[in-house]
Coordinates of C-alpha atoms (C1' of nucleotides) in Angstrom, one line a residue:
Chain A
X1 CA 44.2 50.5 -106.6
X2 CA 42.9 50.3 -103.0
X3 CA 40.2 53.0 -102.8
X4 CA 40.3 53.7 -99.3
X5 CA 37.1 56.3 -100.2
X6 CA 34.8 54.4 -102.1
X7 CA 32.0 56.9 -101.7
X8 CA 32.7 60.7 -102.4
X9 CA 30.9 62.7 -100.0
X10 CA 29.7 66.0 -101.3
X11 CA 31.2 69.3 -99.6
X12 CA 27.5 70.4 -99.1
X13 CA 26.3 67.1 -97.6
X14 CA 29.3 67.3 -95.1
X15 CA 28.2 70.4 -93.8
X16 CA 24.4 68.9 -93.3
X17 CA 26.2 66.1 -91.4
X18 CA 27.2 68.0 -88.7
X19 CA 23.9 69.8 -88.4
X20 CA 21.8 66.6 -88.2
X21 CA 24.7 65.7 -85.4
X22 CA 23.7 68.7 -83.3
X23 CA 19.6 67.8 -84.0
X24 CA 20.4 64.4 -83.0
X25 CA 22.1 66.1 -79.5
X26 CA 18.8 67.7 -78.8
X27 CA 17.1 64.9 -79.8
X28 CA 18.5 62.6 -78.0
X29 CA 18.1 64.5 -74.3
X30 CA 13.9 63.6 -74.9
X31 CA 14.5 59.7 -74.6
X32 CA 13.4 58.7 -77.4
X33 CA 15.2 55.8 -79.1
X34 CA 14.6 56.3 -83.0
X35 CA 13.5 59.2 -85.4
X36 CA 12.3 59.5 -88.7
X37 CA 14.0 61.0 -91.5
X38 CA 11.0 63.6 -92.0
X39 CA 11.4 64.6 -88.4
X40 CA 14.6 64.9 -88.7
X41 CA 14.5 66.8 -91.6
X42 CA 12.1 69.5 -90.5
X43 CA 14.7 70.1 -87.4
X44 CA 17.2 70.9 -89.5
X45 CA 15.3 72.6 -91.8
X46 CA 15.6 70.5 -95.3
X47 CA 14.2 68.0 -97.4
X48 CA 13.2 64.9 -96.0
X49 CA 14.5 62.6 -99.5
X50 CA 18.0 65.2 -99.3
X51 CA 18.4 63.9 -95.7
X52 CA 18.1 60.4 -96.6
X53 CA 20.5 60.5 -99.5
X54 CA 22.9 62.7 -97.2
X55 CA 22.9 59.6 -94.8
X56 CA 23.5 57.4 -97.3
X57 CA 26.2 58.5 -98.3
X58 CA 27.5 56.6 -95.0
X59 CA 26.0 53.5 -96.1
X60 CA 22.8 52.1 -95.0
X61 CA 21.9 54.5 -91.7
X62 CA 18.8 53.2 -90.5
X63 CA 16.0 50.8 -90.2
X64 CA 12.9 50.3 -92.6
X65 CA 9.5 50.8 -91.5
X66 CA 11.3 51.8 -87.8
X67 CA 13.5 55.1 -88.8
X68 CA 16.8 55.8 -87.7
X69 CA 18.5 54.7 -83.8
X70 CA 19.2 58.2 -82.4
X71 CA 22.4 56.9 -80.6
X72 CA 23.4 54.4 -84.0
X73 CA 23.1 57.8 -86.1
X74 CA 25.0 59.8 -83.7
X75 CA 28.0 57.8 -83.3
X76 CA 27.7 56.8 -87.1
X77 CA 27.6 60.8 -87.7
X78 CA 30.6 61.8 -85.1
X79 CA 33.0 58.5 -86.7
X80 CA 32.3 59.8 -89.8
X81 CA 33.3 63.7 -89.4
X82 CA 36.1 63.0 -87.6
X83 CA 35.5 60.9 -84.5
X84 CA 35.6 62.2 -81.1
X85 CA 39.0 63.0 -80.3
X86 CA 40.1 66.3 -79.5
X87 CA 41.4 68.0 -82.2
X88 CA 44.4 70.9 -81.6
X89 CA 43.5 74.7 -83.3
X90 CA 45.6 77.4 -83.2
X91 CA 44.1 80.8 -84.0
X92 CA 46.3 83.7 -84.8
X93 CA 44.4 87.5 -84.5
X94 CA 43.3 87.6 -81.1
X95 CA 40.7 91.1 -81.4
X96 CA 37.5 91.0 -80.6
X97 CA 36.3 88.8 -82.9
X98 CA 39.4 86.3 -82.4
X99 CA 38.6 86.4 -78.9
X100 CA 35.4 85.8 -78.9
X101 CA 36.0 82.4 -81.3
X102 CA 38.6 81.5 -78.6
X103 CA 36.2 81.6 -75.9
X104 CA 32.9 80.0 -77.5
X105 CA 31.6 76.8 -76.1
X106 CA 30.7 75.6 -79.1
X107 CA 34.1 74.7 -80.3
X108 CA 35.4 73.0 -77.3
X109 CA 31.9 70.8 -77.0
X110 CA 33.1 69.6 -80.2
X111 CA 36.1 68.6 -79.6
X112 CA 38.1 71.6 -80.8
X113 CA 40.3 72.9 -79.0
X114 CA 42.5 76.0 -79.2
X115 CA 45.8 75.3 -77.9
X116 CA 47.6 78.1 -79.6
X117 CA 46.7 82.0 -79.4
X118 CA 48.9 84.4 -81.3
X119 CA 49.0 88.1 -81.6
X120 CA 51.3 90.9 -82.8
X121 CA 50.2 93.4 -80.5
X122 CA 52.4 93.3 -77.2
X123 CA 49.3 94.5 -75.5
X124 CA 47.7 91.7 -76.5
X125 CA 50.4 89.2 -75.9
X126 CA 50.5 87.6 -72.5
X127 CA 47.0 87.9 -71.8
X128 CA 44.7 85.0 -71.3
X129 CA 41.9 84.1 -73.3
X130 CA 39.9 81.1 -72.5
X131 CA 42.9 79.8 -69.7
X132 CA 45.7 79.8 -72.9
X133 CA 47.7 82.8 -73.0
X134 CA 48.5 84.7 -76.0
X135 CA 52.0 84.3 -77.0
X136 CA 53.8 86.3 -79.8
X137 CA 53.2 85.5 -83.5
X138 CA 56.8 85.2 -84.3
X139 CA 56.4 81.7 -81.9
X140 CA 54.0 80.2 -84.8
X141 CA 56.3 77.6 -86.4
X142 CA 56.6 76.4 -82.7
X143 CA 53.3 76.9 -81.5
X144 CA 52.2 74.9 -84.4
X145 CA 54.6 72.2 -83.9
X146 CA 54.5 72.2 -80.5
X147 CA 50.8 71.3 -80.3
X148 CA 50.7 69.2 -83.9
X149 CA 47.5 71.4 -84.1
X150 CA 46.2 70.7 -88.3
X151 CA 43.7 73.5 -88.2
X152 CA 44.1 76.8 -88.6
X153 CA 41.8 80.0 -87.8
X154 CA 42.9 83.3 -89.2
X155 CA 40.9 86.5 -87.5
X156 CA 44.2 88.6 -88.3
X157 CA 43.4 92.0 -90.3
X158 CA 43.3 91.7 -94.3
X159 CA 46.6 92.9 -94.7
X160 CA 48.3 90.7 -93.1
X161 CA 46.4 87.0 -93.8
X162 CA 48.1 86.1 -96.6
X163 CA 51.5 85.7 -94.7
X164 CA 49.7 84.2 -91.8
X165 CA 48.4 81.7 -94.0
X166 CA 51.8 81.2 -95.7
X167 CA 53.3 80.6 -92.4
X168 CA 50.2 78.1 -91.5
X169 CA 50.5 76.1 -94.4
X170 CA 54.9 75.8 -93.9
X171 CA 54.4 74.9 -90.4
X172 CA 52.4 72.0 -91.5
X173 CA 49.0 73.2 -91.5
X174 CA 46.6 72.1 -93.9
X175 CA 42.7 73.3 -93.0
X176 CA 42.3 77.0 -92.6
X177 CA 38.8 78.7 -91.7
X178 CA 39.8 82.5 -92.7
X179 CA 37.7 85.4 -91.5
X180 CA 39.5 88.1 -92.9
X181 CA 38.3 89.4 -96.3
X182 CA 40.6 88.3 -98.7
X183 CA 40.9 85.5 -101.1
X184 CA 43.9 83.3 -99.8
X185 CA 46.2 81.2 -101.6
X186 CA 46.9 78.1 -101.2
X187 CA 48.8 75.2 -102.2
X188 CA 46.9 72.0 -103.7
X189 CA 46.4 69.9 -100.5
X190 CA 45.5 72.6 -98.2
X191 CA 41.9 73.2 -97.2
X192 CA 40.2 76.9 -97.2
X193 CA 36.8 77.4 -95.7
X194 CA 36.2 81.3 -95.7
X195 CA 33.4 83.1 -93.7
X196 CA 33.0 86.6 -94.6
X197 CA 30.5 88.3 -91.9
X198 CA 30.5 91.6 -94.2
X199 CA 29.0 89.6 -97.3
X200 CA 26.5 87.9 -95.5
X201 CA 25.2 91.3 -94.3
X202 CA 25.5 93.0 -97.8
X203 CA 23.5 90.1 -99.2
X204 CA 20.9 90.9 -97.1
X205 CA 20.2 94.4 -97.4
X206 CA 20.3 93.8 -101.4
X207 CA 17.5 90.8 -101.1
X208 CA 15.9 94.0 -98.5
X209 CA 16.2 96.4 -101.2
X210 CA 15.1 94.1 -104.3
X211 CA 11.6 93.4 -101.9
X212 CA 11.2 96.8 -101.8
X213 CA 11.9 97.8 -105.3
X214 CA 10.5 94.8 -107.2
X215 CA 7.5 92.5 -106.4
X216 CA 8.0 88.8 -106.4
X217 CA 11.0 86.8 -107.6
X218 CA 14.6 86.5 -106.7
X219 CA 16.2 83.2 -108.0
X220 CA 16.9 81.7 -104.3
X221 CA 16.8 78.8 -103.0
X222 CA 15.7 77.8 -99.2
X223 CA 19.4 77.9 -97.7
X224 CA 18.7 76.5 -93.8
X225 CA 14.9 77.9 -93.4
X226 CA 12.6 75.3 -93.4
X227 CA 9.2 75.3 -95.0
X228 CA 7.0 75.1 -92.5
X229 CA 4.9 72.7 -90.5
X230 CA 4.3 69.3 -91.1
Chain B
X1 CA 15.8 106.3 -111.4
X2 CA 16.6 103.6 -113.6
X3 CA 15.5 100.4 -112.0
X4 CA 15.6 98.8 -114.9
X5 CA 16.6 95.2 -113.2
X6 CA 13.7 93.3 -113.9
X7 CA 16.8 90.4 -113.8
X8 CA 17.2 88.1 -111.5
X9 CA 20.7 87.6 -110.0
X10 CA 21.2 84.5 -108.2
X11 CA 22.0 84.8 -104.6
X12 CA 25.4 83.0 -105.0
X13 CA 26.3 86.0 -107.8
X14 CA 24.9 88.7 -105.2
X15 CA 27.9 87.5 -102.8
X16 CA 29.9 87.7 -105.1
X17 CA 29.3 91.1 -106.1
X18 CA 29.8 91.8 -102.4
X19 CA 33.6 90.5 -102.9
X20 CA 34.2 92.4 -106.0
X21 CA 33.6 95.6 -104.4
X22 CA 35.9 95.6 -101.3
X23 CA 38.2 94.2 -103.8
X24 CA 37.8 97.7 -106.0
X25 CA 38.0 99.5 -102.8
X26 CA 41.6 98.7 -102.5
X27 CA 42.3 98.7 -105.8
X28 CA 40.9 102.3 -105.6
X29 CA 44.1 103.4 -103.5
X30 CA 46.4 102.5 -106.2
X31 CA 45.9 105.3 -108.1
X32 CA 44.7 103.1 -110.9
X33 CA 42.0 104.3 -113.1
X34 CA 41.0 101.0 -115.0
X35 CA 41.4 97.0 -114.6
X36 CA 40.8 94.1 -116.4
X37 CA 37.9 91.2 -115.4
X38 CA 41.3 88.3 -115.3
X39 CA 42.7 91.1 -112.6
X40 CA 39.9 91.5 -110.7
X41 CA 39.4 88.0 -111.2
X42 CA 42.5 87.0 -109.4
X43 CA 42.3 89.1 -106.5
X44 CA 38.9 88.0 -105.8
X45 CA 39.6 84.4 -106.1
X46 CA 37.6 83.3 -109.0
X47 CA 37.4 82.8 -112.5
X48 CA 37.5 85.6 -115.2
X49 CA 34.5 84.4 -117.4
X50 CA 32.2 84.0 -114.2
X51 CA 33.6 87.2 -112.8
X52 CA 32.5 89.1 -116.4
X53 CA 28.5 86.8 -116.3
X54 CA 28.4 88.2 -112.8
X55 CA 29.0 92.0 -113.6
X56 CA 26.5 91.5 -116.5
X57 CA 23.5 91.1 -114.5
X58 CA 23.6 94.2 -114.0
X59 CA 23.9 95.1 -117.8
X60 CA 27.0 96.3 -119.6
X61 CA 30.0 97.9 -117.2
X62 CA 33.2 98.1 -118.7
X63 CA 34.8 99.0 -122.2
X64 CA 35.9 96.3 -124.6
X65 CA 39.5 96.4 -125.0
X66 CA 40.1 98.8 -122.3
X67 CA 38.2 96.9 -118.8
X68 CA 36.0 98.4 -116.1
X69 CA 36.6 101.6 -114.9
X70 CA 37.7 101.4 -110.7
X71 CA 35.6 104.6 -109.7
X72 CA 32.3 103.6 -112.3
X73 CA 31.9 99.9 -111.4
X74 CA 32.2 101.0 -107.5
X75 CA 29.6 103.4 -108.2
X76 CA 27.0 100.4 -110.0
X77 CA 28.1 97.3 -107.7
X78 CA 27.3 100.4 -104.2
X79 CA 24.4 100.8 -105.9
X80 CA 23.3 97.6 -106.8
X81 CA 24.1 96.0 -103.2
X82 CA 22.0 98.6 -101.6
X83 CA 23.3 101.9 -102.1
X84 CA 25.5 103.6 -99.4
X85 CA 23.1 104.8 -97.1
X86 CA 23.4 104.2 -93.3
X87 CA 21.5 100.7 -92.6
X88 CA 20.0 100.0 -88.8
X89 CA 20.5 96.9 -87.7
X90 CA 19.9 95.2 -84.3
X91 CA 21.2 93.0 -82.7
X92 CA 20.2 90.1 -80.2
X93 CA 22.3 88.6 -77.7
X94 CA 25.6 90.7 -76.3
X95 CA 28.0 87.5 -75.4
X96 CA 31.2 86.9 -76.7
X97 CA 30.6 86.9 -80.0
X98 CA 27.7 89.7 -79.9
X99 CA 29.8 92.3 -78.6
X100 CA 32.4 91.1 -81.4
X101 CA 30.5 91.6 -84.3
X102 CA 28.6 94.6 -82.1
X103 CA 32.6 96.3 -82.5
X104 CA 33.5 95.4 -86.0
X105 CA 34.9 98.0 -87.9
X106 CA 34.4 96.0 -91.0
X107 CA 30.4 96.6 -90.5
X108 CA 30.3 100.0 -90.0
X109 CA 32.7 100.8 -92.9
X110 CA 30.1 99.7 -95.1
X111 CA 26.9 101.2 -94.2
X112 CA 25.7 98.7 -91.2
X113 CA 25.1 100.4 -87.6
X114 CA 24.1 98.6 -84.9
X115 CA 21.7 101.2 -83.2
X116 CA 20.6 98.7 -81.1
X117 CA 21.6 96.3 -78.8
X118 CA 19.6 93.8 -76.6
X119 CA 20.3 91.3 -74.2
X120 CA 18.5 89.0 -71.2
X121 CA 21.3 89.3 -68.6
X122 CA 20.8 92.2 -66.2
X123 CA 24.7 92.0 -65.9
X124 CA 24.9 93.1 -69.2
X125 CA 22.0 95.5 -69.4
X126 CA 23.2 99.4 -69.0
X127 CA 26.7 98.5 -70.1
X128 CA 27.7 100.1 -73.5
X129 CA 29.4 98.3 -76.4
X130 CA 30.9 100.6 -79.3
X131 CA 29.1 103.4 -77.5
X132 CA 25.9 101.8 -78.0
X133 CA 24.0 100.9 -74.8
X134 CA 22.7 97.3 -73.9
X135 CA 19.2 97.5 -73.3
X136 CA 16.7 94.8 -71.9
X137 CA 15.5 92.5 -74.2
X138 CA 11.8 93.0 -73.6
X139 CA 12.7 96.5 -75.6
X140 CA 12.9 94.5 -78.4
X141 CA 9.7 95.7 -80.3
X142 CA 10.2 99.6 -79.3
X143 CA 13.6 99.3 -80.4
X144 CA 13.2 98.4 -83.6
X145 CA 10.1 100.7 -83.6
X146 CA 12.7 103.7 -82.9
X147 CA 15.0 102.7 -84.9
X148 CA 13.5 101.1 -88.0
X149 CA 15.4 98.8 -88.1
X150 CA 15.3 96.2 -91.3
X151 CA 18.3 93.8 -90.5
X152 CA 17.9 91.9 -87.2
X153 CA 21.4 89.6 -86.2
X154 CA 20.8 86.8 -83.9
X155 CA 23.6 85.6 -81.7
X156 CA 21.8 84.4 -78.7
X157 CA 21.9 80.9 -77.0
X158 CA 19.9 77.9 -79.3
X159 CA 17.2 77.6 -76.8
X160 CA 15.8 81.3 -77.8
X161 CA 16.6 82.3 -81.0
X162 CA 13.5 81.2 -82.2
X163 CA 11.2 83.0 -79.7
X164 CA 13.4 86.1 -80.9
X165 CA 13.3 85.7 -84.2
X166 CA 9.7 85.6 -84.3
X167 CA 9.7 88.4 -82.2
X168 CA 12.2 90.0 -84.9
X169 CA 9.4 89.4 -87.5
X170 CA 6.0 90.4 -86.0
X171 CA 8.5 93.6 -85.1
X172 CA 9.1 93.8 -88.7
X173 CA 12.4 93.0 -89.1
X174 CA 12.2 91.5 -92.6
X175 CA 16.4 90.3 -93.1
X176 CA 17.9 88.2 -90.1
X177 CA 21.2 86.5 -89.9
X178 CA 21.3 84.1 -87.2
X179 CA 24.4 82.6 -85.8
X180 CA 22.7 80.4 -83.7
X181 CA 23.2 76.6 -84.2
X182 CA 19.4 76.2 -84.9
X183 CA 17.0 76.5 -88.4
X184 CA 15.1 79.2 -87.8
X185 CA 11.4 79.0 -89.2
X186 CA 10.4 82.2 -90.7
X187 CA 7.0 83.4 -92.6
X188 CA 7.2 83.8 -96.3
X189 CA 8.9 87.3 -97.2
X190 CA 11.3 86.9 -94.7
X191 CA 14.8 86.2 -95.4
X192 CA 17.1 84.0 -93.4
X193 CA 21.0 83.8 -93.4
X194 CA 22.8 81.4 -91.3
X195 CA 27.1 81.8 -90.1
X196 CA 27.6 77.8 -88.2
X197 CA 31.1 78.2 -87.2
X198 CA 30.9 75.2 -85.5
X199 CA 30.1 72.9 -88.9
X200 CA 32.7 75.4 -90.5
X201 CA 35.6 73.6 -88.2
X202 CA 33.9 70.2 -88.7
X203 CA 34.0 70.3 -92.2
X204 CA 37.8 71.3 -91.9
X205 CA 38.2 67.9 -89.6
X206 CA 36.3 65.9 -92.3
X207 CA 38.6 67.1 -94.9
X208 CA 41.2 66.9 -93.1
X209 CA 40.6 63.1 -92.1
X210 CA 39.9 62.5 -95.5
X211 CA 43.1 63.5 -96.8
X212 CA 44.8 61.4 -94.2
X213 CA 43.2 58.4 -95.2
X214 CA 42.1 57.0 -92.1
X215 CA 40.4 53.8 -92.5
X216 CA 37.5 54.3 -89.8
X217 CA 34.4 54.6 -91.9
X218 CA 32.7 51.7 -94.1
X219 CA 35.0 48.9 -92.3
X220 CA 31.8 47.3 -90.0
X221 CA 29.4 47.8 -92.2
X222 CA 29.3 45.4 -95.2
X223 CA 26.6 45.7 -97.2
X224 CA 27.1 42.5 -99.0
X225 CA 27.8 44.7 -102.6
X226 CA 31.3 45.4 -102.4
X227 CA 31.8 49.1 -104.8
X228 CA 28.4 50.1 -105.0
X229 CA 27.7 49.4 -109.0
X230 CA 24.9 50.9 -110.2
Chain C
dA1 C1' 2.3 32.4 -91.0
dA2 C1' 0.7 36.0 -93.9
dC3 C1' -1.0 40.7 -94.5
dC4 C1' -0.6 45.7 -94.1
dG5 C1' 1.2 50.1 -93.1
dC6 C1' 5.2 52.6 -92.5
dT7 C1' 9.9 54.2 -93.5
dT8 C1' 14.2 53.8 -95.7
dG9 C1' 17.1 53.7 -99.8
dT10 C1' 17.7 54.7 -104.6
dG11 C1' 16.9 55.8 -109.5
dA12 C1' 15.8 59.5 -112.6
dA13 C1' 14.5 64.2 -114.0
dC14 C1' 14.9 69.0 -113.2
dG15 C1' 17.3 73.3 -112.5
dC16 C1' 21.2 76.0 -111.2
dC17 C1' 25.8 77.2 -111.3
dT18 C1' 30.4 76.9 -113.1
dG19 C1' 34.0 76.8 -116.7
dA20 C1' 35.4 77.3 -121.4
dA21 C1' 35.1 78.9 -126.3
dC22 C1' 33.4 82.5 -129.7
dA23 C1' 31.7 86.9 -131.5
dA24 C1' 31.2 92.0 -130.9
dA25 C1' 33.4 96.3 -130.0
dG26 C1' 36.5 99.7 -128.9
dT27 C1' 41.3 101.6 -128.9
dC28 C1' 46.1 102.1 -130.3
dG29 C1' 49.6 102.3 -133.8
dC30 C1' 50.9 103.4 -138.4
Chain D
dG1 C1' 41.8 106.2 -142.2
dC2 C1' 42.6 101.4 -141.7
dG3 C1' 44.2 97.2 -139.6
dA4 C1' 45.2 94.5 -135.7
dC5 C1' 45.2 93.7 -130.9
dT6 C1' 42.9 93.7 -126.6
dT7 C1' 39.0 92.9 -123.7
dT8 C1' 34.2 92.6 -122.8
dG9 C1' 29.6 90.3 -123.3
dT10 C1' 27.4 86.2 -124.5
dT11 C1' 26.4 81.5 -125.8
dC12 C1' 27.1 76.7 -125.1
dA13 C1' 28.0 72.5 -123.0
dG14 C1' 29.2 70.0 -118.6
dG15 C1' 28.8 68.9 -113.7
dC16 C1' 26.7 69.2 -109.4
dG17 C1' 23.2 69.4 -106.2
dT18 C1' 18.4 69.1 -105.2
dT19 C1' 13.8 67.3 -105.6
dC20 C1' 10.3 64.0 -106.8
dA21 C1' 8.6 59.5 -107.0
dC22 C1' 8.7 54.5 -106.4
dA23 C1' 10.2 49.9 -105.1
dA24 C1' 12.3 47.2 -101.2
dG25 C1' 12.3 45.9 -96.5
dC26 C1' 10.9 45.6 -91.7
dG27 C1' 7.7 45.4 -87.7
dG28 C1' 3.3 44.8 -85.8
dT29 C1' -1.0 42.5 -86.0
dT30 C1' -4.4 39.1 -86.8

DNA sequence: AACCGCTTGTGAACGCCTGAACAAAGTCGC
DNA sequence: GCGACTTTGTTCAGGCGTTCACAAGCGGTT
């Protein structure tokens, strides 16, 4: 009965949100007070109507005739993907590329923090990454409930994830970004983004050797370049 | 020899395709000779009808009543993705995450070399990374020159990846995947790829505050149309 | 106070991708 | 050799996302 989401929000329209949050960061350091939708748009590289309806989606945004109130839009933006507050991460696979994640400034800028390293490798364990130290992955289940962290990162070889994840989702976790290449599975309820570095490379060298073998056309679509000028 | 693909295969298919084959590759070990497009299906994460529309882009590949043969779809989808030759790729920016990817196994596994290496920071400069020296980023141009390079990766601060993507191009770097939080602007014929881990984990928190059901959004702004009836 | 230009918000068409049902084809068993 | 089962390849419809185009609304100006 009581809809407390009255307005479905597209998967792909949440994702633009918290790009045209960042523009608005940048934006906002020039001291200017409002923006238009188009200049907005060329930022962050789409279409001026798409942004619109993207900000709709939040209700009515922004002023006619005037464009949109750079701070209005930004804290309308940050309430709606999840507010300010710090949210608890744990990430479990701390190599190279796990380290890396625990380390980048953009996460904690956000409000993500990881307050929950885990490795297998006693090497690895005990070490500090980032201020947090490592601590064995048998110490998940606590780790997890320790911090009441409800994300998830997974940088853990292929062979493994799959438990990982099972353990995750157990221990209460229900929004997983996975980097290893699998396909995980998931009970309904639990979240799954997947980035898959090798893929986005492979997909590149075949629109590389389609250029080269045939002339004009592939069926693509603009994904995050923008036009051009304005 | 036969490029008789004329078709165009959507860019979501194309990843796709990229999944299928790692999938085959462990498959492979199994000792298996043959497997069905619901198997395949399942291990890749998606469904067996779209699984067989993807595989028939690139014309017919398995035996009715009998599936795809392990070794001969490996073969067409290597082929199709680019073949199996060695593929240079440079890469911008050797922070955290640079040297990461600069080390990933997972890259080189599948054709992708990083041959070069270039960074701003005279700290980093001379230092090696997967036996591959850091060299000044004013090399850029010779670099790629040497190397002939045709994939450029980007994981420098915001404030530059611009300036070094155009760089990439006039170098002619024709693929780029940028993990910089920015929308690169590139010239026609260039394609762009963008990895934003950061609206990865804000798209988690959106979920995951949608599935909680907190009440923060629409509640101060009444629009006077109470379920928006169209 | 009214006009005019500018910008938002939205309705509608277009195209792409996804998911399901059907026909073709090849193999195994008898 | 023939029938039936299995599995692919294709066709069809449905949904979703994107893009275009226009009306509504607000501020500034005369």
């Amino acid at each position: 009965m009581s809809q407390s989401r009255p307005r479905i929000v597209p998967e792909a329209t949440v994702a633009r949100l918290a790009v045209y949050l960042r523009v608005l960061a940048g934006l906002a350091d020039g001291g200017r007070s409002h923006v238009s939708s188009g200049e907005l748009a060329s930022a962050a590289g789409v279409n001026p109507a798409g942004l619109r309806k993207d900000l709709s989606y939040l209700g009515p945004c922004g002023v006619r005739g005037v464009g949109y109130s750079i701070s209005g839009l930004r804290e309308r933006l940050t309430e709606a993907l999840g507010g300010e507050r710090s949210r608890p991460c744990v990430l479990v696979g701390i190599g190279r590329l796990g380290s890396a994640l625990a380390d980048y400034t953009g996460f904690a800028s956000r409000g993500f923090q990881f307050v929950g390293l885990l490795d297998s490798d006693p090497r690895t364990v005990g070490t500090e990454v980032g201020g947090v130290p490592v601590r064995p992955v048998e110490e998940l289940e606590a780790v997890v409930a320790d911090t009441q962290a409800s994300i998830g990162v997974i940088t853990t070889p292929a062979e493994v994830a799959q438990s990982v994840c099972d353990r995750l989702v157990t221990a209460g976790v229900r929004s997983i970004l996975n980097f290893a290449p699998v396909a995980l599975t998931v009970p309904a309820g639990v979240d799954v983004r997947k980035v898959d570095l090798s893929v986005e490379l492979q997909v590149l060298a075949f629109l590389d050797q389609q250029r080269d073998g045939s002339p004009p056309v592939v069926a693509s679509m603009r994904t995050g370049v923008s036009g051009g000028a304005r």
